[in-house]
PDB file of C-alpha atoms in Angstrom:
ATOM      1  CA  UNK A   1     -68.414  -1.636  32.139  1.00  0.00           C
ATOM      2  CA  UNK A   2     -66.117  -4.047  30.384  1.00  0.00           C
ATOM      3  CA  UNK A   3     -68.574  -4.312  27.538  1.00  0.00           C
ATOM      4  CA  UNK A   4     -68.771  -0.502  27.210  1.00  0.00           C
ATOM      5  CA  UNK A   5     -64.976  -0.261  26.944  1.00  0.00           C
ATOM      6  CA  UNK A   6     -64.964  -2.859  24.192  1.00  0.00           C
ATOM      7  CA  UNK A   7     -67.807  -1.082  22.355  1.00  0.00           C
ATOM      8  CA  UNK A   8     -65.974   2.258  22.530  1.00  0.00           C
ATOM      9  CA  UNK A   9     -62.763   0.562  21.401  1.00  0.00           C
ATOM     10  CA  UNK A  10     -64.471  -1.011  18.371  1.00  0.00           C
ATOM     11  CA  UNK A  11     -66.255   2.237  17.500  1.00  0.00           C
ATOM     12  CA  UNK A  12     -62.923   4.092  17.613  1.00  0.00           C
ATOM     13  CA  UNK A  13     -61.336   1.459  15.378  1.00  0.00           C
ATOM     14  CA  UNK A  14     -64.267   1.763  12.953  1.00  0.00           C
ATOM     15  CA  UNK A  15     -64.015   5.573  12.887  1.00  0.00           C
ATOM     16  CA  UNK A  16     -60.249   5.470  12.469  1.00  0.00           C
ATOM     17  CA  UNK A  17     -60.596   2.905   9.658  1.00  0.00           C
ATOM     18  CA  UNK A  18     -63.216   5.051   7.911  1.00  0.00           C
ATOM     19  CA  UNK A  19     -61.084   8.188   8.175  1.00  0.00           C
ATOM     20  CA  UNK A  20     -58.040   6.298   6.951  1.00  0.00           C
ATOM     21  CA  UNK A  21     -60.057   4.861   4.017  1.00  0.00           C
ATOM     22  CA  UNK A  22     -61.052   8.401   2.954  1.00  0.00           C
ATOM     23  CA  UNK A  23     -57.428   9.559   3.261  1.00  0.00           C
ATOM     24  CA  UNK A  24     -56.247   6.661   1.099  1.00  0.00           C
ATOM     25  CA  UNK A  25     -59.016   7.408  -1.420  1.00  0.00           C
ATOM     26  CA  UNK A  26     -57.901  11.030  -1.830  1.00  0.00           C
ATOM     27  CA  UNK A  27     -54.248  10.002  -1.992  1.00  0.00           C
ATOM     28  CA  UNK A  28     -55.129   7.610  -4.808  1.00  0.00           C
ATOM     29  CA  UNK A  29     -57.052  10.359  -6.637  1.00  0.00           C
ATOM     30  CA  UNK A  30     -54.031  12.684  -6.337  1.00  0.00           C
ATOM     31  CA  UNK A  31     -51.693   9.959  -7.631  1.00  0.00           C
ATOM     32  CA  UNK A  32     -54.055   9.285 -10.566  1.00  0.00           C
ATOM     33  CA  UNK A  33     -53.993  12.992 -11.445  1.00  0.00           C
ATOM     34  CA  UNK A  34     -50.191  12.946 -11.351  1.00  0.00           C
ATOM     35  CA  UNK A  35     -50.185   9.854 -13.557  1.00  0.00           C
ATOM     36  CA  UNK A  36     -52.530  11.526 -16.068  1.00  0.00           C
ATOM     37  CA  UNK A  37     -50.215  14.549 -16.201  1.00  0.00           C
ATOM     38  CA  UNK A  38     -47.206  12.299 -16.801  1.00  0.00           C
ATOM     39  CA  UNK A  39     -49.049  10.473 -19.601  1.00  0.00           C
ATOM     40  CA  UNK A  40     -49.985  13.828 -21.149  1.00  0.00           C
ATOM     41  CA  UNK A  41     -46.339  14.931 -21.039  1.00  0.00           C
ATOM     42  CA  UNK A  42     -45.270  11.642 -22.638  1.00  0.00           C
ATOM     43  CA  UNK A  43     -47.774  12.127 -25.473  1.00  0.00           C
ATOM     44  CA  UNK A  44     -46.607  15.720 -25.989  1.00  0.00           C
ATOM     45  CA  UNK A  45     -42.982  14.569 -26.099  1.00  0.00           C
ATOM     46  CA  UNK A  46     -43.827  11.803 -28.590  1.00  0.00           C
ATOM     47  CA  UNK A  47     -45.603  14.335 -30.840  1.00  0.00           C
ATOM     48  CA  UNK A  48     -42.637  16.679 -30.663  1.00  0.00           C
ATOM     49  CA  UNK A  49     -40.207  13.847 -31.436  1.00  0.00           C
ATOM     50  CA  UNK A  50     -42.340  12.845 -34.409  1.00  0.00           C
ATOM     51  CA  UNK A  51     -42.362  16.437 -35.708  1.00  0.00           C
ATOM     52  CA  UNK A  52     -38.597  16.781 -35.236  1.00  0.00           C
ATOM     53  CA  UNK A  53     -37.969  13.495 -37.054  1.00  0.00           C
ATOM     54  CA  UNK A  54     -40.128  14.659 -39.967  1.00  0.00           C
ATOM     55  CA  UNK A  55     -38.269  17.974 -40.082  1.00  0.00           C
ATOM     56  CA  UNK A  56     -34.920  16.158 -39.937  1.00  0.00           C
ATOM     57  CA  UNK A  57     -35.930  13.918 -42.823  1.00  0.00           C
ATOM     58  CA  UNK A  58     -36.994  16.967 -44.850  1.00  0.00           C
ATOM     59  CA  UNK A  59     -33.773  18.847 -44.123  1.00  0.00           C
ATOM     60  CA  UNK A  60     -31.635  15.826 -45.057  1.00  0.00           C
ATOM     61  CA  UNK A  61     -33.526  14.929 -48.227  1.00  0.00           C
ATOM     62  CA  UNK A  62     -30.856  14.177 -50.855  1.00  0.00           C
ATOM     63  CA  UNK A  63     -32.763  15.934 -53.651  1.00  0.00           C
ATOM     64  CA  UNK A  64     -33.194  19.082 -51.567  1.00  0.00           C
ATOM     65  CA  UNK A  65     -29.524  19.058 -50.544  1.00  0.00           C
ATOM     66  CA  UNK A  66     -28.487  18.600 -54.161  1.00  0.00           C
ATOM     67  CA  UNK A  67     -30.534  21.666 -55.156  1.00  0.00           C
ATOM     68  CA  UNK A  68     -29.039  23.738 -52.335  1.00  0.00           C
ATOM     69  CA  UNK A  69     -25.516  22.732 -53.277  1.00  0.00           C
ATOM     70  CA  UNK A  70     -26.149  23.573 -56.921  1.00  0.00           C
ATOM     71  CA  UNK A  71     -27.585  26.976 -55.997  1.00  0.00           C
ATOM     72  CA  UNK A  72     -24.842  27.903 -53.518  1.00  0.00           C
ATOM     73  CA  UNK A  73     -21.718  26.727 -55.306  1.00  0.00           C
ATOM     74  CA  UNK A  74     -20.302  27.540 -58.679  1.00  0.00           C
ATOM     75  CA  UNK A  75     -17.626  25.170 -59.873  1.00  0.00           C
ATOM     76  CA  UNK A  76     -15.582  25.830 -62.977  1.00  0.00           C
ATOM     77  CA  UNK A  77     -12.664  23.907 -64.410  1.00  0.00           C
ATOM     78  CA  UNK A  78      -9.225  24.940 -63.171  1.00  0.00           C
ATOM     79  CA  UNK A  79      -7.380  26.973 -65.773  1.00  0.00           C
ATOM     80  CA  UNK A  80      -3.759  26.371 -66.617  1.00  0.00           C
ATOM     81  CA  UNK A  81      -2.925  29.945 -65.599  1.00  0.00           C
ATOM     82  CA  UNK A  82      -4.172  29.309 -62.073  1.00  0.00           C
ATOM     83  CA  UNK A  83      -1.487  26.690 -61.384  1.00  0.00           C
ATOM     84  CA  UNK A  84       1.947  27.985 -60.327  1.00  0.00           C
ATOM     85  CA  UNK A  85       5.040  26.420 -58.811  1.00  0.00           C
ATOM     86  CA  UNK A  86       6.484  27.327 -55.415  1.00  0.00           C
ATOM     87  CA  UNK A  87       9.350  29.181 -57.103  1.00  0.00           C
ATOM     88  CA  UNK A  88       6.834  31.503 -58.788  1.00  0.00           C
ATOM     89  CA  UNK A  89       5.352  32.636 -55.451  1.00  0.00           C
ATOM     90  CA  UNK A  90       6.458  36.077 -54.227  1.00  0.00           C
ATOM     91  CA  UNK A  91       8.992  36.348 -51.414  1.00  0.00           C
ATOM     92  CA  UNK A  92       7.823  37.051 -47.878  1.00  0.00           C
ATOM     93  CA  UNK A  93       8.559  40.678 -47.012  1.00  0.00           C
ATOM     94  CA  UNK A  94      11.103  41.355 -44.273  1.00  0.00           C
ATOM     95  CA  UNK A  95       9.647  42.264 -40.875  1.00  0.00           C
ATOM     96  CA  UNK A  96       9.539  45.932 -39.993  1.00  0.00           C
ATOM     97  CA  UNK A  97      12.128  46.750 -37.288  1.00  0.00           C
ATOM     98  CA  UNK A  98      10.717  48.058 -34.029  1.00  0.00           C
ATOM     99  CA  UNK A  99      12.463  51.139 -32.747  1.00  0.00           C
ATOM    100  CA  UNK A 100      12.754  52.395 -29.194  1.00  0.00           C
ATOM    101  CA  UNK A 101       9.895  54.759 -28.256  1.00  0.00           C
ATOM    102  CA  UNK A 102      10.893  58.420 -28.182  1.00  0.00           C
ATOM    103  CA  UNK A 103       9.677  59.042 -24.614  1.00  0.00           C
ATOM    104  CA  UNK A 104      12.316  56.688 -23.085  1.00  0.00           C
ATOM    105  CA  UNK A 105      15.619  58.388 -22.315  1.00  0.00           C
ATOM    106  CA  UNK A 106      17.754  55.312 -21.626  1.00  0.00           C
ATOM    107  CA  UNK A 107      17.904  51.563 -22.278  1.00  0.00           C
ATOM    108  CA  UNK A 108      17.364  50.949 -18.550  1.00  0.00           C
ATOM    109  CA  UNK A 109      13.923  52.606 -18.712  1.00  0.00           C
ATOM    110  CA  UNK A 110      13.020  50.522 -21.769  1.00  0.00           C
ATOM    111  CA  UNK A 111      13.888  47.266 -20.005  1.00  0.00           C
ATOM    112  CA  UNK A 112      11.833  48.322 -16.946  1.00  0.00           C
ATOM    113  CA  UNK A 113       8.700  48.893 -19.039  1.00  0.00           C
ATOM    114  CA  UNK A 114       8.997  46.009 -21.477  1.00  0.00           C
ATOM    115  CA  UNK A 115       7.270  42.809 -20.361  1.00  0.00           C
ATOM    116  CA  UNK A 116       9.607  39.799 -20.026  1.00  0.00           C
TER     117      UNK A 116
END
């Protein structure tokens, strides 16, 4: 009887160990798949970074920028007639006075409707 109990105990330990080994195996396979996906994402990100760096270098190429500046701007020497003194500038016009609206009948009504 005692021997039977020990045999059953060892068989249960062996079965449990086998089941646990299969569980660990499939956990490892799942983790390897996750790791492969992470490596794939890293490679994709590195490719994108490389492309963006190449585009940045193209956009900041000094020769290209020089051509764009030359095409977009037109500089001419400043003429003597374009330079004036402050005294030659026109005066600022006086502000237009604001009158009381016609639909108010008294100053009290105006002060009630005007925001402080």
